Amino acid sequence: MRRTFTWLPWVLLILVIIGFLGWQQLQKPKAPVAPDGVKMPAEKVEPLIDTSRSGGVVSYSAAVKVAAPAVVNIFTTQKVKQQAHPLLTDPVFREFFGDQLPDQYGQSPNENSLGSGVIVRPDGYILTNNHVIAQADQIVVALQDGRRAEAKVVGTDPDTDLAVIKIELTQLPVLPFKLSGNEVGDVVLAIGNPFGVGQTVTQGIISATGRSDLGINTYEDFVQTDAAINPGNSG
């Protein structure tokens, strides 16, 4: 008569579980042992900072240290002529007083404006907004290290509100460009000189991409952000 060993599968299952638990214990790091036989605590391993979109960082100082030296302040001056009093243009009035009258256009105080830009080549090429330097008679660029230099306009594109200017300095810090596929929710840092108080950094996120039909420029494909941008940040 053949006997049935109904308990055999249970024994095999228990052996498998015991073997698995024993293997797990072998995989755990063992605490180092001092020469006198006293156990020492296992070495603590610090986790790496997660820089992926799913993780967060406590500080953006490393990114600012890389980008800020390549961000410049742009000061522009425009000479504005203001039309004099209409009486000065009267032929009879001018005939009576002759050359003693001033020119029909008097010189008014200069108009000054402020913006920002980014160095894109170490030999002095700077990218900024066209409205920052449009109709300017003088453009002065201030670097983060305190140096200043006059700039000349290389080219402009009013349709995209972009302009390139150049200063006669070399070996300048450059901010590299990268097509990163911006996504809503990504962190954004805005570096500039708002209100002329000095270089500042504000932080926000991308609120929307592909903004168009705003009536601002001919070509529109804007990234919307909630990072604080004030007068002087343009560029």
mmCIF file of C-alpha atoms in Angstrom, residues 20-194:
data_model
loop_
_atom_site.group_PDB
_atom_site.id
_atom_site.type_symbol
_atom_site.label_atom_id
_atom_site.label_comp_id
_atom_site.label_asym_id
_atom_site.label_seq_id
_atom_site.Cartn_x
_atom_site.Cartn_y
_atom_site.Cartn_z
ATOM 1 C CA PHE A 20 15.408 33.434 1.853
ATOM 2 C CA LEU A 21 15.592 35.051 5.300
ATOM 3 C CA GLY A 22 19.126 33.782 5.758
ATOM 4 C CA TRP A 23 20.159 35.208 2.369
ATOM 5 C CA GLN A 24 18.714 38.631 3.342
ATOM 6 C CA GLN A 25 20.773 38.668 6.527
ATOM 7 C CA LEU A 26 23.931 38.011 4.516
ATOM 8 C CA GLN A 27 23.171 41.018 2.261
ATOM 9 C CA LYS A 28 22.994 43.510 5.146
ATOM 10 C CA PRO A 29 26.207 45.538 5.766
ATOM 11 C CA LYS A 30 27.995 44.311 8.834
ATOM 12 C CA ALA A 31 29.121 46.758 11.484
ATOM 13 C CA PRO A 32 32.921 47.046 11.630
ATOM 14 C CA VAL A 33 34.594 45.391 14.593
ATOM 15 C CA ALA A 34 37.358 47.111 16.534
ATOM 16 C CA PRO A 35 40.547 45.192 17.382
ATOM 17 C CA ASP A 36 39.396 44.720 20.973
ATOM 18 C CA GLY A 37 36.239 42.978 19.790
ATOM 19 C CA VAL A 38 33.877 45.904 20.467
ATOM 20 C CA LYS A 39 31.301 46.415 17.720
ATOM 21 C CA MET A 40 31.297 49.820 16.023
ATOM 22 C CA PRO A 41 28.217 51.431 14.424
ATOM 23 C CA ALA A 42 27.838 50.937 10.695
ATOM 24 C CA GLU A 43 29.056 53.832 8.531
ATOM 25 C CA LYS A 44 26.256 56.229 7.615
ATOM 26 C CA VAL A 45 25.850 56.845 3.884
ATOM 27 C CA GLU A 46 24.413 60.251 2.944
ATOM 28 C CA PRO A 47 21.827 60.097 0.139
ATOM 29 C CA LEU A 48 22.562 61.955 -3.078
ATOM 30 C CA ILE A 49 20.519 65.068 -3.874
ATOM 31 C CA ASP A 50 17.715 64.207 -6.245
ATOM 32 C CA THR A 51 17.827 66.731 -9.080
ATOM 33 C CA SER A 52 15.170 65.056 -11.206
ATOM 34 C CA ARG A 53 11.733 66.551 -11.768
ATOM 35 C CA SER A 54 10.301 64.188 -9.147
ATOM 36 C CA GLY A 55 12.663 65.459 -6.456
ATOM 37 C CA GLY A 56 13.286 68.831 -4.821
ATOM 38 C CA VAL A 57 16.327 70.793 -3.703
ATOM 39 C CA VAL A 58 16.736 72.973 -0.651
ATOM 40 C CA SER A 59 18.934 75.640 -2.266
ATOM 41 C CA TYR A 60 19.557 76.960 -5.775
ATOM 42 C CA SER A 61 22.807 78.695 -4.838
ATOM 43 C CA ALA A 62 24.870 76.402 -7.079
ATOM 44 C CA ALA A 63 22.809 77.368 -10.139
ATOM 45 C CA VAL A 64 23.001 81.064 -9.247
ATOM 46 C CA LYS A 65 26.792 80.925 -8.878
ATOM 47 C CA VAL A 66 27.030 79.554 -12.421
ATOM 48 C CA ALA A 67 24.529 81.909 -14.065
ATOM 49 C CA ALA A 68 24.868 85.221 -12.209
ATOM 50 C CA PRO A 69 28.366 86.218 -13.467
ATOM 51 C CA ALA A 70 27.082 86.075 -17.066
ATOM 52 C CA VAL A 71 24.102 88.362 -16.360
ATOM 53 C CA VAL A 72 24.791 92.062 -16.975
ATOM 54 C CA ASN A 73 23.001 95.326 -16.285
ATOM 55 C CA ILE A 74 22.307 97.600 -19.255
ATOM 56 C CA PHE A 75 21.967 101.365 -18.828
ATOM 57 C CA THR A 76 20.742 103.386 -21.803
ATOM 58 C CA THR A 77 20.491 107.118 -22.445
ATOM 59 C CA GLN A 78 18.349 108.770 -25.087
ATOM 60 C CA LYS A 79 18.629 112.436 -26.027
ATOM 61 C CA VAL A 80 15.154 113.872 -26.396
ATOM 62 C CA LYS A 81 14.492 117.148 -28.200
ATOM 63 C CA GLN A 82 11.460 119.053 -27.045
ATOM 64 C CA GLN A 83 9.741 121.546 -29.319
ATOM 65 C CA ALA A 84 10.029 125.116 -28.090
ATOM 66 C CA HIS A 85 7.159 127.545 -27.628
ATOM 67 C CA PRO A 86 5.184 128.118 -30.903
ATOM 68 C CA LEU A 87 5.844 131.856 -30.658
ATOM 69 C CA LEU A 88 9.520 131.244 -31.343
ATOM 70 C CA THR A 89 8.668 129.818 -34.765
ATOM 71 C CA ASP A 90 6.715 132.908 -35.836
ATOM 72 C CA PRO A 91 8.601 134.595 -38.766
ATOM 73 C CA VAL A 92 7.788 138.137 -37.603
ATOM 74 C CA PHE A 93 8.890 137.391 -34.059
ATOM 75 C CA ARG A 94 12.141 135.846 -35.253
ATOM 76 C CA GLU A 95 12.783 138.741 -37.681
ATOM 77 C CA PHE A 96 12.478 141.203 -34.818
ATOM 78 C CA PHE A 97 14.762 139.327 -32.402
ATOM 79 C CA GLY A 98 17.013 137.736 -35.031
ATOM 80 C CA ASP A 99 19.643 135.233 -33.919
ATOM 81 C CA GLN A 100 19.045 136.035 -30.276
ATOM 82 C CA LEU A 101 16.224 133.494 -30.266
ATOM 83 C CA PRO A 102 17.050 129.876 -29.469
ATOM 84 C CA ASP A 103 16.501 127.128 -31.992
ATOM 85 C CA GLN A 104 12.909 125.968 -32.403
ATOM 86 C CA TYR A 105 13.879 122.681 -30.765
ATOM 87 C CA GLY A 106 15.238 122.956 -27.249
ATOM 88 C CA GLN A 107 17.278 120.276 -25.491
ATOM 89 C CA SER A 108 15.387 118.564 -22.672
ATOM 90 C CA PRO A 109 16.815 116.289 -19.975
ATOM 91 C CA ASN A 110 17.984 112.892 -21.226
ATOM 92 C CA GLU A 111 15.766 109.861 -20.795
ATOM 93 C CA ASN A 112 17.441 106.966 -19.010
ATOM 94 C CA SER A 113 16.304 103.357 -18.911
ATOM 95 C CA LEU A 114 17.485 100.152 -17.329
ATOM 96 C CA GLY A 115 17.520 96.517 -18.398
ATOM 97 C CA SER A 116 19.440 93.267 -18.220
ATOM 98 C CA GLY A 117 21.224 90.975 -20.640
ATOM 99 C CA VAL A 118 23.191 87.752 -20.777
ATOM 100 C CA ILE A 119 26.689 87.193 -22.143
ATOM 101 C CA VAL A 120 26.553 84.558 -24.882
ATOM 102 C CA ARG A 121 30.170 84.726 -26.104
ATOM 103 C CA PRO A 122 33.367 85.368 -24.140
ATOM 104 C CA ASP A 123 34.441 88.096 -26.593
ATOM 105 C CA GLY A 124 31.668 90.442 -25.495
ATOM 106 C CA TYR A 125 28.472 89.507 -27.346
ATOM 107 C CA ILE A 126 25.368 90.060 -25.202
ATOM 108 C CA LEU A 127 21.754 89.038 -25.817
ATOM 109 C CA THR A 128 18.992 91.329 -24.544
ATOM 110 C CA ASN A 129 15.518 92.596 -25.435
ATOM 111 C CA ASN A 130 15.141 95.003 -28.317
ATOM 112 C CA HIS A 131 12.963 97.369 -26.293
ATOM 113 C CA VAL A 132 15.808 97.774 -23.782
ATOM 114 C CA ILE A 133 18.178 99.390 -26.303
ATOM 115 C CA ALA A 134 15.773 100.707 -28.958
ATOM 116 C CA GLN A 135 16.495 104.346 -29.945
ATOM 117 C CA ALA A 136 19.262 104.612 -27.333
ATOM 118 C CA ASP A 137 22.048 107.112 -28.001
ATOM 119 C CA GLN A 138 24.353 105.547 -25.433
ATOM 120 C CA ILE A 139 24.485 102.012 -24.021
ATOM 121 C CA VAL A 140 26.596 101.151 -20.981
ATOM 122 C CA VAL A 141 26.973 97.588 -19.708
ATOM 123 C CA ALA A 142 27.818 96.864 -16.072
ATOM 124 C CA LEU A 143 29.269 93.458 -15.207
ATOM 125 C CA GLN A 144 28.820 91.628 -11.923
ATOM 126 C CA ASP A 145 32.486 92.203 -11.046
ATOM 127 C CA GLY A 146 32.003 95.983 -11.194
ATOM 128 C CA ARG A 147 33.497 96.677 -14.630
ATOM 129 C CA ARG A 148 31.644 98.934 -17.071
ATOM 130 C CA ALA A 149 31.949 99.284 -20.826
ATOM 131 C CA GLU A 150 30.119 101.090 -23.596
ATOM 132 C CA ALA A 151 28.288 98.822 -26.015
ATOM 133 C CA LYS A 152 27.334 99.043 -29.654
ATOM 134 C CA VAL A 153 24.338 97.449 -31.323
ATOM 135 C CA VAL A 154 25.176 94.467 -33.541
ATOM 136 C CA GLY A 155 21.666 93.538 -34.640
ATOM 137 C CA THR A 156 18.011 93.755 -33.663
ATOM 138 C CA ASP A 157 14.803 91.858 -34.377
ATOM 139 C CA PRO A 158 11.764 93.860 -33.239
ATOM 140 C CA ASP A 159 9.391 91.042 -34.254
ATOM 141 C CA THR A 160 10.804 88.795 -31.534
ATOM 142 C CA ASP A 161 11.949 91.682 -29.289
ATOM 143 C CA LEU A 162 15.548 90.455 -29.352
ATOM 144 C CA ALA A 163 18.793 92.361 -29.806
ATOM 145 C CA VAL A 164 22.520 91.638 -29.741
ATOM 146 C CA ILE A 165 25.006 94.197 -28.432
ATOM 147 C CA LYS A 166 28.785 93.989 -28.014
ATOM 148 C CA ILE A 167 31.336 95.329 -25.545
ATOM 149 C CA GLU A 168 35.088 95.426 -26.131
ATOM 150 C CA LEU A 169 36.067 93.006 -23.375
ATOM 151 C CA THR A 170 37.347 89.445 -23.586
ATOM 152 C CA GLN A 171 37.443 86.276 -21.493
ATOM 153 C CA LEU A 172 33.989 86.972 -20.119
ATOM 154 C CA PRO A 173 31.835 84.411 -18.301
ATOM 155 C CA VAL A 174 29.265 82.841 -20.609
ATOM 156 C CA LEU A 175 25.882 81.325 -19.892
ATOM 157 C CA PRO A 176 25.398 78.256 -22.126
ATOM 158 C CA PHE A 177 22.066 77.635 -23.817
ATOM 159 C CA LYS A 178 20.265 74.315 -23.677
ATOM 160 C CA LEU A 179 17.007 73.112 -25.210
ATOM 161 C CA SER A 180 15.510 71.440 -22.180
ATOM 162 C CA GLY A 181 11.876 70.856 -23.130
ATOM 163 C CA ASN A 182 10.276 73.134 -20.562
ATOM 164 C CA GLU A 183 7.335 71.679 -18.681
ATOM 165 C CA VAL A 184 4.692 73.336 -16.546
ATOM 166 C CA GLY A 185 5.819 73.119 -12.933
ATOM 167 C CA ASP A 186 9.565 73.325 -13.654
ATOM 168 C CA VAL A 187 11.504 75.722 -11.425
ATOM 169 C CA VAL A 188 12.540 79.094 -12.915
ATOM 170 C CA LEU A 189 15.141 81.577 -11.622
ATOM 171 C CA ALA A 190 15.035 85.214 -12.776
ATOM 172 C CA ILE A 191 18.309 87.146 -12.408
ATOM 173 C CA GLY A 192 18.420 90.877 -13.081
ATOM 174 C CA ASN A 193 18.685 94.393 -11.683
ATOM 175 C CA PRO A 194 15.143 95.504 -10.796
#
